[in-house]
């Protein structure tokens, strides 16, 4: 059975996502962080206020126990700290520690450089069209 454009699109999107993340991971290898750990740091840095462990897990897209192991590792490196939530004894807020800031700046610098390289020669109008298509597919996914 021949592949349709929809099949090709899905396969190409998955390949691009894996390739992009693998290349970023390769470039970040010198920082001594696994892909999962630098991803947690980036998500954590984007919150205006320290999120709860549950909010961070939701943002990163991982299950609570998986995040707990990642946070154990980041905490042992002195990059994050868990703080009790007064209103809910079971909840913990996750706070970035001072040594994490320069590391996050390095991650973002490397990620921005890669993004710049990957979008080299991509027309702005094509990018907007692609984003519109992705947004539509994401909206259809949310209806599922």
Tab-separated table of C-alpha atoms in Angstrom:
chain	number	residue	atom	x	y	z
A	1	UNK	CA	0.000	0.000	0.000
A	2	UNK	CA	1.531	3.358	-1.007
A	3	UNK	CA	2.177	5.967	1.653
A	4	UNK	CA	-0.126	8.955	1.654
A	5	UNK	CA	1.065	12.480	2.326
A	6	UNK	CA	-0.543	12.183	5.778
A	7	UNK	CA	1.577	9.082	6.495
A	8	UNK	CA	4.699	10.820	5.254
A	9	UNK	CA	3.901	13.926	7.301
A	10	UNK	CA	3.542	11.921	10.508
A	11	UNK	CA	6.737	9.964	9.884
A	12	UNK	CA	8.661	13.104	8.954
A	13	UNK	CA	7.397	14.948	12.030
A	14	UNK	CA	8.463	12.090	14.323
A	15	UNK	CA	11.869	11.866	12.609
A	16	UNK	CA	12.399	15.614	12.922
A	17	UNK	CA	11.442	15.616	16.597
A	18	UNK	CA	13.790	12.717	17.413
A	19	UNK	CA	16.617	14.175	15.332
A	20	UNK	CA	16.279	17.666	16.803
A	21	UNK	CA	16.283	16.367	20.356
A	22	UNK	CA	19.183	13.958	19.667
A	23	UNK	CA	21.295	16.755	18.193
A	24	UNK	CA	20.529	19.036	21.115
A	25	UNK	CA	21.382	16.221	23.510
A	26	UNK	CA	24.694	15.679	21.684
A	27	UNK	CA	25.550	19.377	21.978
A	28	UNK	CA	24.611	19.459	25.665
A	29	UNK	CA	26.561	16.305	26.561
A	30	UNK	CA	29.500	18.385	27.804
A	31	UNK	CA	27.337	19.878	30.549
A	32	UNK	CA	27.029	16.501	32.280
A	33	UNK	CA	23.241	16.363	32.098
A	34	UNK	CA	21.029	13.703	30.587
A	35	UNK	CA	18.300	14.764	28.193
A	36	UNK	CA	15.660	14.162	30.847
A	37	UNK	CA	17.465	16.320	33.416
A	38	UNK	CA	18.141	19.317	31.153
A	39	UNK	CA	14.528	19.136	29.996
A	40	UNK	CA	13.333	19.361	33.612
A	41	UNK	CA	15.609	22.350	34.250
A	42	UNK	CA	14.320	24.178	31.160
A	43	UNK	CA	10.690	23.581	32.090
A	44	UNK	CA	11.348	24.635	35.667
A	45	UNK	CA	13.011	27.860	34.518
A	46	UNK	CA	9.910	28.823	32.532
A	47	UNK	CA	7.617	28.969	35.553
A	48	UNK	CA	7.051	32.424	37.079
A	49	UNK	CA	6.614	30.890	40.535
A	50	UNK	CA	8.014	27.627	41.848
A	51	UNK	CA	5.673	24.858	40.665
A	52	UNK	CA	4.587	21.861	42.661
A	53	UNK	CA	6.091	18.543	41.720
A	54	UNK	CA	2.763	17.597	40.106
A	55	UNK	CA	2.654	20.815	38.012
A	56	UNK	CA	6.229	20.256	36.860
A	57	UNK	CA	5.522	16.622	35.933
A	58	UNK	CA	2.553	17.783	33.867
A	59	UNK	CA	4.633	20.461	32.131
A	60	UNK	CA	7.451	18.043	31.278
A	61	UNK	CA	5.012	15.302	30.272
A	62	UNK	CA	6.259	12.587	32.623
A	63	UNK	CA	4.706	10.540	35.407
A	64	UNK	CA	5.240	11.570	39.027
A	65	UNK	CA	7.615	8.707	39.949
A	66	UNK	CA	9.788	9.406	36.899
A	67	UNK	CA	10.042	13.079	37.837
A	68	UNK	CA	10.793	12.167	41.459
A	69	UNK	CA	13.873	10.192	40.354
A	70	UNK	CA	15.021	13.053	38.113
A	71	UNK	CA	14.548	15.544	40.937
A	72	UNK	CA	16.525	13.280	43.303
A	73	UNK	CA	19.413	13.440	40.843
A	74	UNK	CA	19.127	17.199	40.274
A	75	UNK	CA	18.837	17.777	44.015
A	76	UNK	CA	21.987	15.733	44.693
A	77	UNK	CA	23.781	17.949	42.148
A	78	UNK	CA	22.619	21.041	44.047
A	79	UNK	CA	20.552	22.304	41.119
A	80	UNK	CA	17.048	22.108	42.605
A	81	UNK	CA	15.486	21.979	46.026
A	82	UNK	CA	12.155	20.634	47.217
A	83	UNK	CA	10.252	22.872	49.626
A	84	UNK	CA	7.191	21.975	51.664
A	85	UNK	CA	3.875	23.597	50.768
A	86	UNK	CA	2.223	24.978	53.895
A	87	UNK	CA	-1.349	24.416	52.665
A	88	UNK	CA	-0.720	20.786	51.649
A	89	UNK	CA	1.770	18.684	53.598
A	90	UNK	CA	1.970	16.116	50.772
A	91	UNK	CA	2.889	18.666	48.089
A	92	UNK	CA	6.378	19.965	47.395
A	93	UNK	CA	7.374	23.092	45.483
A	94	UNK	CA	10.422	22.707	43.252
A	95	UNK	CA	12.866	25.604	43.397
A	96	UNK	CA	15.912	26.233	41.229
A	97	UNK	CA	19.129	26.670	43.200
A	98	UNK	CA	21.670	29.363	42.337
A	99	UNK	CA	24.119	26.991	40.532
A	100	UNK	CA	21.330	26.018	38.105
A	101	UNK	CA	20.976	29.521	36.610
A	102	UNK	CA	24.274	29.648	34.648
A	103	UNK	CA	23.679	26.058	33.526
A	104	UNK	CA	20.226	26.973	32.209
A	105	UNK	CA	21.744	29.980	30.427
A	106	UNK	CA	24.227	27.631	28.731
A	107	UNK	CA	21.463	25.198	27.769
A	108	UNK	CA	19.385	28.026	26.289
A	109	UNK	CA	22.373	29.475	24.397
A	110	UNK	CA	23.156	26.086	22.847
A	111	UNK	CA	19.473	25.424	22.089
A	112	UNK	CA	19.055	28.861	20.473
A	113	UNK	CA	22.135	28.295	18.295
A	114	UNK	CA	20.781	24.945	17.109
A	115	UNK	CA	17.342	26.461	16.439
A	116	UNK	CA	18.962	29.226	14.399
A	117	UNK	CA	20.866	26.627	12.339
A	118	UNK	CA	17.821	24.426	11.792
A	119	UNK	CA	15.639	27.272	10.572
A	120	UNK	CA	18.334	28.570	8.195
A	121	UNK	CA	16.681	29.185	4.828
A	122	UNK	CA	13.137	28.516	6.066
A	123	UNK	CA	10.745	31.164	4.799
A	124	UNK	CA	8.754	32.944	7.528
A	125	UNK	CA	5.466	32.415	5.657
A	126	UNK	CA	6.188	28.667	5.359
A	127	UNK	CA	6.923	28.516	9.058
A	128	UNK	CA	3.645	30.237	9.907
A	129	UNK	CA	1.743	27.814	7.638
A	130	UNK	CA	3.456	24.860	9.288
A	131	UNK	CA	2.624	26.189	12.747
A	132	UNK	CA	-1.013	26.646	11.729
A	133	UNK	CA	-1.168	23.027	10.491
A	134	UNK	CA	0.459	21.752	13.702
A	135	UNK	CA	-1.961	23.787	15.832
A	136	UNK	CA	-4.908	22.307	13.937
A	137	UNK	CA	-3.620	18.752	14.399
A	138	UNK	CA	-2.997	19.418	18.102
A	139	UNK	CA	-6.547	20.746	18.477
A	140	UNK	CA	-7.865	17.563	16.814
A	141	UNK	CA	-5.779	15.495	19.225
A	142	UNK	CA	-7.340	17.286	22.176
A	143	UNK	CA	-10.804	16.370	20.853
A	144	UNK	CA	-9.868	12.676	20.795
